[in-house]
Short mmCIF file of C-alpha atoms and ligand atoms in Angstrom, two decimals:
data_model
loop_
_atom_site.label_atom_id
_atom_site.label_comp_id
_atom_site.label_asym_id
_atom_site.label_seq_id
_atom_site.Cartn_x
_atom_site.Cartn_y
_atom_site.Cartn_z
CA MET Y 854 143.93 -73.12 88.35
CA MET Y 855 142.69 -69.62 89.60
CA PRO Y 856 144.45 -68.08 92.40
CA ASP Y 857 142.59 -68.04 95.62
CA PRO Y 858 141.41 -64.72 97.05
CA ASN Y 859 144.03 -63.53 99.77
CA PHE Y 860 141.17 -62.34 102.16
CA ALA Y 861 137.94 -63.68 103.63
CA ASN Y 862 134.54 -63.53 102.61
CA ARG Y 863 132.57 -60.70 104.10
CA THR Y 864 135.58 -58.28 104.25
CA LEU Y 865 135.42 -54.50 104.33
CA TRP Y 866 138.50 -52.07 104.14
CA ILE Y 867 138.35 -48.60 105.22
CA ASP Y 868 141.23 -47.10 102.96
CA ASP Y 869 142.13 -45.74 99.73
CA ASN Y 870 141.09 -48.48 97.29
CA LEU Y 871 144.23 -48.28 95.32
CA ARG Y 872 146.25 -49.34 98.40
CA VAL Y 873 143.99 -52.43 98.70
CA LEU Y 874 143.63 -53.22 95.07
CA ARG Y 875 147.28 -53.29 94.83
CA GLY Y 876 147.42 -56.15 97.32
CA ILE Y 877 144.67 -58.36 95.81
CA ASN Y 878 145.67 -61.46 94.20
CA SER Y 879 145.24 -61.55 90.32
CA ALA Y 880 142.16 -63.11 88.76
CA CYS Y 881 140.37 -64.03 92.05
CA ILE Y 882 137.29 -61.88 91.72
CA ASP Y 883 134.22 -63.07 89.80
CA LEU Y 884 132.28 -59.72 89.58
CA ILE Y 885 132.84 -56.17 90.16
CA VAL Y 886 129.82 -53.82 90.51
CA THR Y 887 131.03 -50.12 91.45
CA ASP Y 888 129.98 -46.75 91.63
CA PRO Y 889 132.88 -44.29 91.99
CA PRO Y 890 132.81 -40.41 91.98
CA PHE Y 891 131.21 -39.20 88.68
CA ASN Y 892 133.04 -35.88 88.52
CA SER Y 893 129.75 -34.19 89.12
CA LYS Y 894 131.85 -31.12 90.70
CA ARG Y 895 129.74 -31.36 94.02
CA PHE Y 896 130.42 -32.05 97.60
CA TYR Y 897 128.24 -34.62 99.04
CA ASN Y 898 127.18 -34.48 102.58
CA ALA Y 899 124.71 -37.03 104.48
CA PRO Y 900 121.87 -35.28 105.97
CA LEU Y 901 122.42 -34.64 109.82
CA GLY Y 902 120.23 -37.11 111.69
CA SER Y 903 120.25 -39.63 108.95
CA GLU Y 904 121.79 -43.27 109.46
CA ALA Y 905 124.75 -41.90 107.40
CA ALA Y 906 125.46 -38.61 109.18
CA GLY Y 907 129.14 -37.76 108.76
CA ALA Y 908 129.47 -39.58 105.49
CA GLN Y 909 130.88 -37.13 102.75
CA PHE Y 910 132.82 -37.00 99.65
CA ASP Y 911 134.21 -34.17 97.43
CA ASP Y 912 133.33 -35.10 93.74
CA THR Y 913 135.55 -32.02 92.46
CA TRP Y 914 139.06 -32.52 91.09
CA THR Y 915 142.22 -30.52 90.57
CA MET Y 916 145.70 -31.88 89.20
CA ASP Y 917 147.05 -30.69 92.23
CA SER Y 918 145.07 -32.96 94.46
CA GLN Y 919 145.86 -35.87 91.95
CA LYS Y 920 149.47 -35.61 91.48
CA ASP Y 921 150.25 -38.94 92.91
CA ASP Y 922 147.62 -40.60 90.71
CA TRP Y 923 149.08 -38.47 87.69
CA ALA Y 924 152.57 -39.78 88.65
CA ASP Y 925 151.15 -43.42 88.71
CA LEU Y 926 149.57 -43.23 85.39
CA GLN Y 927 152.89 -41.83 83.68
CA GLU Y 928 154.72 -44.59 85.30
CA ALA Y 929 152.30 -47.30 84.17
CA ALA Y 930 153.70 -47.07 80.76
CA ASP Y 931 150.48 -47.63 78.96
CA PRO Y 932 150.76 -44.91 76.02
CA ALA Y 933 147.18 -45.48 74.81
CA LEU Y 934 145.69 -44.96 78.28
CA PHE Y 935 148.06 -41.97 79.02
CA HIS Y 936 147.15 -40.19 75.88
CA THR Y 937 143.32 -40.84 76.35
CA VAL Y 938 143.75 -38.98 79.71
CA VAL Y 939 145.90 -36.17 78.17
CA GLY Y 940 143.34 -36.02 75.42
CA ALA Y 941 140.35 -35.52 77.66
CA GLY Y 942 142.36 -32.78 79.65
CA LEU Y 943 142.79 -30.72 76.30
CA SER Y 944 139.11 -31.19 75.42
CA ALA Y 945 137.18 -31.07 78.64
CA GLY Y 946 139.97 -29.32 80.79
CA GLU Y 947 142.20 -29.97 83.83
CA PRO Y 948 139.41 -31.35 86.22
CA MET Y 949 138.52 -34.21 83.91
CA GLN Y 950 142.24 -34.98 83.30
CA ALA Y 951 142.48 -35.07 87.27
CA TYR Y 952 139.58 -37.33 87.40
CA LEU Y 953 140.62 -39.70 84.93
CA SER Y 954 144.18 -39.86 86.40
CA PHE Y 955 142.55 -41.02 89.60
CA ILE Y 956 140.15 -43.59 87.92
CA ALA Y 957 142.70 -44.83 85.43
CA PRO Y 958 145.14 -46.72 87.78
CA ARG Y 959 142.29 -48.19 89.64
CA LEU Y 960 140.61 -49.64 86.56
CA ILE Y 961 143.88 -51.13 85.73
CA GLU Y 962 143.88 -52.97 89.07
CA LEU Y 963 140.30 -53.97 88.62
CA HIS Y 964 140.98 -55.58 85.40
CA ARG Y 965 143.76 -57.49 86.88
CA ILE Y 966 142.01 -58.89 89.67
CA LEU Y 967 138.87 -59.99 87.60
CA LYS Y 968 138.91 -63.87 86.75
CA PRO Y 969 138.68 -64.54 83.06
CA ALA Y 970 135.04 -65.16 83.41
CA GLY Y 971 134.43 -61.93 85.31
CA SER Y 972 132.69 -58.69 84.48
CA LEU Y 973 132.77 -55.15 85.41
CA TYR Y 974 129.68 -52.82 85.83
CA LEU Y 975 130.92 -49.13 86.10
CA HIS Y 976 128.24 -46.88 87.20
CA CYS Y 977 128.62 -43.23 86.10
CA ASP Y 978 126.54 -40.41 84.48
CA ALA Y 979 126.84 -38.19 81.45
CA HIS Y 980 129.54 -36.23 82.93
CA ALA Y 981 132.24 -38.62 82.08
CA SER Y 982 130.80 -41.69 80.79
CA HIS Y 983 132.22 -41.19 77.35
CA TYR Y 984 135.72 -40.70 78.57
CA LEU Y 985 135.24 -43.52 81.20
CA LYS Y 986 134.40 -45.76 78.10
CA GLN Y 987 137.61 -44.74 76.35
CA LEU Y 988 139.70 -45.80 79.23
CA LEU Y 989 138.04 -49.11 79.70
CA ASP Y 990 138.30 -49.89 75.72
CA CYS Y 991 142.19 -49.15 76.47
CA ILE Y 992 142.17 -51.61 79.37
CA PHE Y 993 139.46 -54.19 78.31
CA GLY Y 994 140.35 -54.44 74.63
CA SER Y 995 137.07 -55.15 72.82
CA ARG Y 996 135.39 -56.69 75.75
CA TYR Y 997 132.59 -54.14 75.64
CA LEU Y 998 129.29 -55.25 76.06
CA ASN Y 999 126.61 -52.53 76.79
CA GLU Y 1000 126.11 -48.98 77.95
CA ILE Y 1001 123.15 -49.35 80.16
CA VAL Y 1002 121.02 -46.34 80.64
CA TRP Y 1003 119.16 -46.35 84.06
CA LYS Y 1004 116.33 -43.88 84.26
CA ARG Y 1005 116.83 -42.88 87.78
CA THR Y 1006 114.31 -40.09 88.44
CA SER Y 1007 111.29 -38.44 86.92
CA THR Y 1008 111.63 -34.84 85.73
CA LYS Y 1009 111.05 -32.24 88.73
CA SER Y 1010 112.89 -29.25 87.69
CA LEU Y 1011 112.22 -27.58 84.25
CA GLY Y 1012 113.36 -24.34 82.91
CA THR Y 1013 117.03 -24.89 82.63
CA ARG Y 1014 117.08 -24.17 79.00
CA ARG Y 1015 118.33 -27.82 78.09
CA TYR Y 1016 116.58 -31.27 78.43
CA ALA Y 1017 116.38 -32.49 82.14
CA ARG Y 1018 119.00 -34.84 83.11
CA ASP Y 1019 117.26 -37.96 84.38
CA SER Y 1020 119.65 -41.01 83.72
CA ASP Y 1021 122.57 -42.77 84.78
CA ARG Y 1022 125.12 -44.93 82.83
CA ILE Y 1023 126.48 -48.09 83.55
CA LEU Y 1024 129.43 -49.44 81.48
CA PHE Y 1025 129.42 -53.09 81.34
CA TYR Y 1026 132.62 -55.10 80.26
CA SER Y 1027 133.70 -58.33 80.53
CA LYS Y 1028 137.34 -59.84 80.79
CA SER Y 1029 137.06 -62.41 78.10
CA SER Y 1030 134.52 -63.79 75.70
CA THR Y 1031 133.68 -66.63 78.07
CA PHE Y 1032 131.87 -64.59 80.75
CA THR Y 1033 129.27 -65.70 83.19
CA TRP Y 1034 125.77 -64.49 81.91
CA ASN Y 1035 122.34 -65.44 83.32
CA GLN Y 1036 119.59 -64.08 81.00
CA GLN Y 1037 117.34 -61.78 83.10
CA TYR Y 1038 113.63 -61.12 82.22
CA ARG Y 1039 111.08 -58.64 83.17
CA PRO Y 1040 107.39 -59.66 83.33
CA HIS Y 1041 105.28 -58.91 80.38
CA ASP Y 1042 103.29 -55.74 80.69
CA PRO Y 1043 99.56 -56.74 81.46
CA ASP Y 1044 98.42 -54.67 78.52
CA TYR Y 1045 100.65 -56.42 76.18
CA VAL Y 1046 99.54 -60.15 77.34
CA GLU Y 1047 96.07 -58.81 77.16
CA GLY Y 1048 96.45 -57.60 73.59
CA ASN Y 1049 98.63 -60.46 72.27
CA TYR Y 1050 97.67 -63.55 74.31
CA ARG Y 1051 93.95 -63.27 73.34
CA HIS Y 1052 93.39 -67.23 72.58
CA ASN Y 1053 92.54 -69.79 74.92
CA ASP Y 1054 91.08 -73.30 74.05
CA GLY Y 1055 90.14 -74.29 77.38
CA ASP Y 1056 92.45 -77.25 77.19
CA GLY Y 1057 94.43 -76.72 80.34
CA LEU Y 1058 97.47 -75.26 78.21
CA GLY Y 1059 96.42 -71.55 79.07
CA ALA Y 1060 96.61 -68.54 76.78
CA TYR Y 1061 98.22 -68.44 73.73
CA ALA Y 1062 99.29 -65.97 70.82
CA THR Y 1063 99.86 -67.47 67.21
CA GLU Y 1064 103.12 -67.13 65.44
CA GLN Y 1065 104.13 -67.76 61.62
CA LEU Y 1066 104.89 -71.43 60.79
CA THR Y 1067 107.23 -70.00 58.15
CA GLY Y 1068 110.70 -68.67 58.13
CA GLY Y 1069 113.39 -67.12 55.73
CA LYS Y 1070 115.42 -70.18 55.36
CA ALA Y 1071 114.25 -73.50 53.72
CA GLY Y 1072 114.86 -77.05 55.71
CA GLY Y 1073 114.94 -79.02 52.53
CA ALA Y 1074 113.07 -79.17 49.32
CA LEU Y 1075 109.75 -80.04 50.88
CA ALA Y 1076 109.60 -76.59 52.87
CA TYR Y 1077 108.09 -74.75 49.67
CA GLU Y 1078 105.71 -77.70 48.76
CA ALA Y 1079 101.84 -77.27 49.79
CA PHE Y 1080 100.61 -78.30 53.37
CA LYS Y 1081 97.00 -79.23 53.43
CA GLY Y 1082 96.31 -76.88 50.62
CA ALA Y 1083 98.39 -74.01 51.82
CA LEU Y 1084 101.50 -72.66 50.43
CA PRO Y 1085 104.30 -70.43 52.26
CA SER Y 1086 104.16 -66.92 51.18
CA LYS Y 1087 106.45 -65.57 48.69
CA GLY Y 1088 110.13 -65.81 49.79
CA ARG Y 1089 109.22 -67.97 53.00
CA ALA Y 1090 109.40 -71.76 53.79
CA TRP Y 1091 107.69 -73.82 56.34
CA ALA Y 1092 109.70 -73.76 59.47
CA PRO Y 1093 108.05 -75.97 62.15
CA PRO Y 1094 109.24 -74.92 65.65
CA ARG Y 1095 111.43 -77.24 67.86
CA ARG Y 1096 109.48 -79.40 70.40
CA ASP Y 1097 110.86 -77.48 73.39
CA LYS Y 1098 108.92 -74.21 72.16
CA PHE Y 1099 105.73 -75.80 73.53
CA PRO Y 1100 104.60 -76.54 77.32
CA SER Y 1101 105.62 -80.06 78.23
CA GLU Y 1102 101.90 -81.22 78.24
CA ALA Y 1103 101.69 -80.05 74.47
CA ALA Y 1104 105.15 -81.50 73.51
CA ASP Y 1105 103.92 -84.75 74.74
CA LYS Y 1106 101.22 -85.07 72.35
CA LEU Y 1107 104.05 -85.03 69.57
CA PRO Y 1108 105.66 -88.27 68.29
CA ASP Y 1109 108.80 -89.21 69.74
CA ASN Y 1110 110.92 -88.89 66.61
CA TYR Y 1111 109.41 -85.46 65.95
CA GLU Y 1112 112.84 -83.83 65.47
CA ASP Y 1113 113.78 -86.17 62.84
CA LEU Y 1114 110.60 -85.91 60.36
CA ASP Y 1115 110.71 -83.75 57.35
CA VAL Y 1116 109.17 -80.39 57.46
CA LEU Y 1117 105.92 -81.37 56.04
CA ALA Y 1118 105.42 -84.43 58.46
CA LYS Y 1119 106.26 -82.16 61.33
CA CYS Y 1120 103.64 -79.62 60.42
CA ALA Y 1121 101.26 -82.57 60.19
CA ALA Y 1122 102.35 -83.78 63.63
CA LEU Y 1123 101.56 -80.30 65.00
CA ASP Y 1124 98.14 -80.22 63.47
CA ASP Y 1125 97.23 -83.58 64.81
CA ALA Y 1126 98.52 -82.67 68.31
CA GLY Y 1127 96.19 -79.46 68.05
CA LEU Y 1128 98.99 -77.14 68.03
CA LEU Y 1129 98.30 -75.41 64.85
CA TYR Y 1130 95.85 -72.32 64.46
CA TRP Y 1131 94.27 -72.06 60.89
CA THR Y 1132 93.28 -68.31 60.05
CA ARG Y 1133 89.99 -67.68 58.22
CA ASN Y 1134 91.99 -67.45 55.12
CA GLY Y 1135 93.36 -70.87 55.61
CA VAL Y 1136 96.93 -70.06 56.68
CA PRO Y 1137 98.33 -72.25 59.56
CA ARG Y 1138 100.20 -70.60 62.28
CA TYR Y 1139 101.39 -72.37 65.28
CA LYS Y 1140 100.01 -71.73 69.00
CA SER Y 1141 102.82 -69.88 71.08
CA TYR Y 1142 101.78 -70.26 74.82
CA LEU Y 1143 102.21 -67.61 77.54
CA SER Y 1144 103.37 -70.17 79.93
CA THR Y 1145 106.66 -70.76 77.93
CA LYS Y 1146 107.44 -67.22 77.96
CA GLN Y 1147 109.74 -66.10 80.83
CA GLY Y 1148 109.16 -62.38 80.12
CA ILE Y 1149 110.74 -59.53 78.21
CA PRO Y 1150 114.79 -60.07 77.82
CA ALA Y 1151 116.33 -57.43 80.21
CA SER Y 1152 117.57 -54.40 78.09
CA ASP Y 1153 120.22 -51.83 78.05
CA ILE Y 1154 117.26 -49.40 79.09
CA ILE Y 1155 116.26 -49.71 82.90
CA ALA Y 1156 113.24 -47.48 83.53
CA HIS Y 1157 111.37 -49.65 85.90
CA ILE Y 1158 113.62 -49.47 89.03
CA PRO Y 1159 112.95 -46.13 90.93
CA ALA Y 1160 115.58 -44.07 92.78
CA VAL Y 1161 116.03 -45.07 96.59
CA SER Y 1162 113.47 -43.82 98.81
CA GLY Y 1163 111.53 -44.60 102.06
CA ASN Y 1164 113.02 -47.08 104.37
CA GLU Y 1165 115.74 -48.13 101.92
CA ALA Y 1166 117.16 -44.65 102.06
CA THR Y 1167 120.08 -44.48 104.50
CA GLY Y 1168 120.99 -41.01 103.86
CA TRP Y 1169 124.24 -42.10 102.27
CA PRO Y 1170 124.90 -39.52 99.42
CA THR Y 1171 124.40 -41.13 96.18
CA GLN Y 1172 123.12 -44.46 97.49
CA LYS Y 1173 121.94 -46.70 94.70
CA PRO Y 1174 119.00 -48.96 94.70
CA LEU Y 1175 119.41 -52.52 95.85
CA ALA Y 1176 117.00 -53.73 93.11
CA LEU Y 1177 119.28 -52.36 90.35
CA TYR Y 1178 122.60 -53.90 91.66
CA GLU Y 1179 120.73 -57.25 92.22
CA HIS Y 1180 119.68 -57.12 88.72
CA PHE Y 1181 123.24 -56.98 87.66
CA ILE Y 1182 124.57 -59.32 90.18
CA ALA Y 1183 121.93 -61.85 89.24
CA ALA Y 1184 122.89 -61.68 85.43
CA SER Y 1185 126.50 -61.74 85.83
CA SER Y 1186 127.36 -64.16 88.74
CA ASP Y 1187 126.46 -67.36 90.21
CA PRO Y 1188 125.69 -68.46 93.56
CA ASP Y 1189 128.89 -68.42 95.96
CA ASP Y 1190 130.64 -66.39 93.43
CA LEU Y 1191 132.90 -63.39 94.80
CA VAL Y 1192 131.41 -59.79 94.18
CA PHE Y 1193 133.71 -56.75 94.89
CA ASP Y 1194 132.92 -53.03 95.12
CA PRO Y 1195 136.14 -50.64 95.62
CA PHE Y 1196 133.73 -47.61 96.07
CA ALA Y 1197 131.21 -49.46 98.55
CA GLY Y 1198 129.68 -46.29 100.21
CA CYS Y 1199 126.75 -47.69 102.21
CA ALA Y 1200 127.41 -51.24 100.85
CA THR Y 1201 124.45 -51.40 98.34
CA THR Y 1202 126.68 -54.05 96.31
CA MET Y 1203 127.67 -55.92 99.19
CA VAL Y 1204 124.02 -56.24 100.70
CA ALA Y 1205 122.58 -57.11 97.20
CA ALA Y 1206 125.46 -60.05 96.88
CA GLU Y 1207 124.60 -61.22 100.54
CA ARG Y 1208 120.81 -61.40 99.73
CA LEU Y 1209 121.48 -63.43 96.42
CA GLY Y 1210 124.01 -65.98 98.27
CA ARG Y 1211 127.26 -64.47 96.69
CA ARG Y 1212 130.28 -63.97 98.73
CA TRP Y 1213 131.49 -60.23 98.49
CA ALA Y 1214 134.24 -57.61 99.85
CA GLY Y 1215 134.28 -54.03 99.58
CA VAL Y 1216 136.37 -50.71 100.00
CA ASP Y 1217 135.46 -47.39 101.06
CA VAL Y 1218 137.67 -44.54 102.28
CA ASP Y 1219 135.15 -42.89 104.42
CA GLU Y 1220 134.94 -44.73 107.95
CA VAL Y 1221 131.25 -43.90 108.37
CA ALA Y 1222 130.73 -46.85 105.73
CA THR Y 1223 131.62 -49.41 108.66
CA GLY Y 1224 128.49 -48.80 110.84
CA ILE Y 1225 126.14 -48.47 107.98
CA THR Y 1226 127.29 -51.69 106.33
CA LEU Y 1227 126.95 -53.64 109.67
CA LYS Y 1228 123.49 -52.06 110.11
CA ARG Y 1229 122.22 -52.96 106.73
CA LEU Y 1230 123.65 -56.23 106.90
CA GLN Y 1231 121.84 -57.06 110.18
CA GLN Y 1232 118.38 -55.67 109.23
CA HIS Y 1233 116.58 -55.38 105.84
CA SER Y 1234 115.01 -52.02 104.95
CA ASP Y 1235 111.53 -53.15 106.19
CA GLY Y 1236 112.94 -53.92 109.37
CA THR Y 1237 113.09 -57.63 109.36
CA ALA Y 1238 116.13 -59.58 110.50
CA PHE Y 1239 118.82 -60.43 107.80
CA LEU Y 1240 122.38 -61.71 108.56
CA ASP Y 1241 123.22 -63.01 112.26
CA LEU Y 1242 126.43 -61.36 112.83
CA SER Y 1243 126.82 -63.31 115.99
CA THR Y 1244 127.53 -66.32 113.87
CA GLN Y 1245 128.78 -64.56 110.52
CA THR Y 1246 131.88 -62.37 110.84
CA VAL Y 1247 132.30 -59.28 108.98
CA ASN Y 1248 136.05 -58.88 108.53
CA LEU Y 1249 137.16 -55.35 109.10
CA PRO Y 1250 141.20 -55.46 108.48
CA LYS Y 1251 143.30 -52.62 109.71
CA ASN Y 1252 145.88 -53.21 106.58
CA PRO Y 1253 145.59 -53.95 103.13
CA PRO Y 1254 146.15 -57.41 101.90
CA GLN Y 1255 149.42 -58.73 100.56
CA ARG Y 1256 149.48 -60.72 97.34
CA THR Y 1257 150.16 -64.37 97.57
CA ASP Y 1258 149.44 -65.50 93.79
CA PRO Y 1259 152.27 -67.00 91.67
CA ASP Y 1260 152.00 -63.92 89.36
CA ALA Y 1261 152.86 -61.51 92.27
CA PRO Y 1262 155.94 -59.71 91.19
CA ARG Y 1263 158.64 -60.37 93.41
CA ARG Y 1264 161.89 -58.91 94.78
CA SER Y 1265 165.29 -60.65 93.89
CA ARG Y 1266 167.79 -61.52 96.63
CA ASN Y 1267 170.54 -59.51 94.87
CA ILE Y 1268 168.14 -56.47 94.21
CA ARG Y 1269 170.84 -54.13 95.45
CA ALA Y 1270 173.04 -55.40 92.65
CA ILE Y 1271 170.45 -55.36 90.21
CA CYS Y 1272 169.59 -51.74 90.78
CA TRP Y 1273 173.47 -50.99 90.99
CA GLN Y 1274 173.66 -52.36 87.33
CA ARG Y 1275 170.69 -50.22 86.19
CA LEU Y 1276 172.57 -47.12 86.95
CA GLY Y 1277 175.32 -47.90 84.31
CA THR Y 1278 178.83 -48.42 84.95
CA GLY Y 1279 181.99 -46.97 86.97
CA ASP Y 1280 183.06 -46.63 90.56
CA ARG Y 1281 180.42 -43.59 90.70
CA ARG Y 1282 177.14 -43.72 89.23
CA ALA Y 1283 174.56 -40.91 88.81
CA CYS Y 1284 171.57 -40.90 91.48
CA PRO Y 1285 168.32 -40.92 89.56
CA GLY Y 1286 166.83 -38.24 91.96
CA CYS Y 1287 169.68 -35.60 91.85
CA ASP Y 1288 172.07 -36.79 88.97
CA ARG Y 1289 175.15 -36.40 91.24
CA ALA Y 1290 177.55 -39.23 91.08
CA LYS Y 1291 178.05 -41.32 94.04
CA TYR Y 1292 179.64 -44.50 95.22
CA TYR Y 1293 177.94 -48.02 95.75
CA ASP Y 1294 177.71 -47.54 99.45
CA ASP Y 1295 176.07 -43.95 99.39
CA PHE Y 1296 173.17 -45.40 97.77
CA HIS Y 1297 169.85 -46.65 99.60
CA LEU Y 1298 167.13 -49.08 98.40
CA ASP Y 1299 163.99 -46.97 97.79
CA HIS Y 1300 160.49 -48.03 96.68
CA ILE Y 1301 159.38 -45.89 93.67
CA VAL Y 1302 155.66 -46.11 94.65
CA PRO Y 1303 155.93 -45.93 98.31
CA ARG Y 1304 154.96 -48.59 100.56
CA SER Y 1305 152.43 -46.18 102.50
CA LYS Y 1306 150.64 -46.56 99.06
CA ASN Y 1307 150.99 -50.21 98.82
CA GLY Y 1308 153.58 -50.11 96.41
CA PRO Y 1309 154.92 -53.73 95.92
CA ASP Y 1310 158.24 -54.83 97.19
CA THR Y 1311 159.31 -55.97 93.74
CA ASP Y 1312 162.30 -55.45 91.31
CA GLU Y 1313 160.27 -53.21 89.20
CA ASN Y 1314 159.45 -50.80 92.28
CA LEU Y 1315 162.87 -50.65 93.75
CA HIS Y 1316 165.65 -48.69 92.75
CA LEU Y 1317 168.61 -46.84 94.48
CA LEU Y 1318 168.62 -43.23 95.83
CA CYS Y 1319 171.55 -41.23 97.37
CA GLY Y 1320 170.95 -40.73 101.14
CA ALA Y 1321 169.95 -36.97 100.69
CA CYS Y 1322 167.47 -37.92 97.88
CA ASN Y 1323 165.98 -40.87 100.13
CA GLY Y 1324 165.49 -38.67 103.14
CA ARG Y 1325 163.83 -35.98 101.01
CA LYS Y 1326 161.57 -38.30 99.00
CA GLY Y 1327 160.39 -40.21 102.12
CA ASN Y 1328 156.99 -41.51 101.49
CA ARG Y 1329 155.70 -38.04 100.14
CA LEU Y 1330 157.21 -37.31 97.02
CA THR Y 1331 156.91 -38.81 93.61
CA MET Y 1332 160.33 -38.99 91.68
CA SER Y 1333 159.38 -36.13 89.20
CA GLU Y 1334 158.52 -33.88 92.50
CA LEU Y 1335 161.80 -34.89 94.01
CA ARG Y 1336 163.72 -34.16 90.82
CA ALA Y 1337 161.72 -30.63 90.65
CA SER Y 1338 162.76 -29.98 94.45
CA TRP Y 1339 166.44 -30.06 93.12
CA GLY Y 1340 165.35 -27.84 90.09
CA LEU Y 1341 165.79 -30.69 87.74
CA ALA Y 1342 163.60 -31.88 84.63
C1 LIG G 2035 129.07 -42.79 94.55
S1 LIG G 2035 129.57 -43.19 95.82
C2 LIG G 2035 129.03 -44.81 96.13
C3 LIG G 2035 127.47 -45.30 96.70
C4 LIG G 2035 127.29 -46.49 96.61
N1 LIG G 2035 126.90 -46.95 95.40
C5 LIG G 2035 126.16 -46.64 97.39
O1 LIG G 2035 124.96 -47.19 97.13
O2 LIG G 2035 126.02 -46.53 98.66
C6 LIG G 2035 131.14 -43.21 95.80
C7 LIG G 2035 132.01 -43.56 97.11
O3 LIG G 2035 133.43 -43.69 96.75
C8 LIG G 2035 133.96 -43.58 98.01
N2 LIG G 2035 135.35 -43.05 97.79
C9 LIG G 2035 135.83 -42.09 96.89
N3 LIG G 2035 137.10 -42.11 96.79
C10 LIG G 2035 137.55 -43.35 97.44
C11 LIG G 2035 138.86 -44.02 97.30
N4 LIG G 2035 140.02 -43.32 96.74
N5 LIG G 2035 138.97 -45.29 97.85
C12 LIG G 2035 137.81 -45.83 98.25
N6 LIG G 2035 136.67 -45.20 98.43
C13 LIG G 2035 136.49 -43.95 97.77
C14 LIG G 2035 133.33 -42.42 98.89
O4 LIG G 2035 133.40 -42.23 100.06
C15 LIG G 2035 131.85 -42.85 98.44
O5 LIG G 2035 131.02 -43.28 99.32
#
């Protein structure tokens, strides 16, 4: 049985998402659609006077500002991930290494909290998409599905001595091979319909195109025989379509045992039902009705959804279109599924989830996100009423959640003794912070990743430090910084 989520539907945390992620139960989220900073080397500020005024985030990265994340990554003991980040630093420079050090521990947690049938859409752009894909390959293994290109804008500025950068990338991964998938379609282009569905017999079945009655593989020896004087062309065999290829009114004209007939009898049944079209050269083709086509299967190039504009625009820097995220949520989740966005911004993922009848939760570090999320949930961008917040609650917890799932790492009762044993043998043992030998009673229990960062209260995250080291480390220093502060490697 899947663990339940340890938070309510419609929850928004204003916090660093790593603190929140570390507290979420494993395998309780159906879908993550998220749009982190891109390493665009820009500082984003919402325009004064806009709904989002005050919202801002800095998309510039240095190893100095990311030293906690870097220490986390070293301690995550994932050599592939670690070397990918170091390699990116060598090829693309320190800001890229800092940016990936920030993203990597969050991606590890996102993978952990997804259900086996869950998927992740990670919105980014060409600044870092290739490095992010490498990180995701390390974490999700071979479950890469698509790199979706979204044409976000039409070229306005020219003269930069390179091709205009008009597209974003969305990396799409699933946690397992049994992921949720609802095929999406786009309506056919009217010119395509006009050019291809040219026939109409006026029999009430509507416009149709014609398709070959032959295929590459033979369905029995008769598949190469003549049918009403016609032979399949060289290398082809008769391949009459299944009954469900036709609208039900047409399929009803076929005999009940149609699927059991041999290929020539099937061709004859189709002809009797008026479902074949004979060319002037005497070649039979079958009628393929427009009413059976759902549209064009959604592709990994999305050029029909424009960037946010007009009433939909809140002023939030880097706001994404609702239509784009509704497209992803409809394809990769079912009604009532739980959709999560750890970089929520002005709540595009959450509003899209609500509109499609999914449950949702999100995190953003910027407190301006609260007001704008509540406003968008109460009113559609066209001004019409949306969610009634007097009867439906949006939860705004002050603290990150605490894991309650059976896999949650736990703290042993005799944790002091376990940590003491880890320091070796003898009456006095070396403190991991300063290397000085101390007695058992001189040591204090310390969280390696501090509680202030939602470091778990588990055996793995606890160790002993002498009083001096414990006081110096506090909630601020990583272990390598503590050792460096004593002049130690
Ligand atoms: C690219 S924007 C997301 C925009 C969003 N898709 C929308 O349509 O409004 C990235 C967001 O990540 C937030 N953010 C950056 N670092 C964060 C962190 N450590 N924890 C939570 N949110 C963070 C920023 O405040 C910003 O709103």
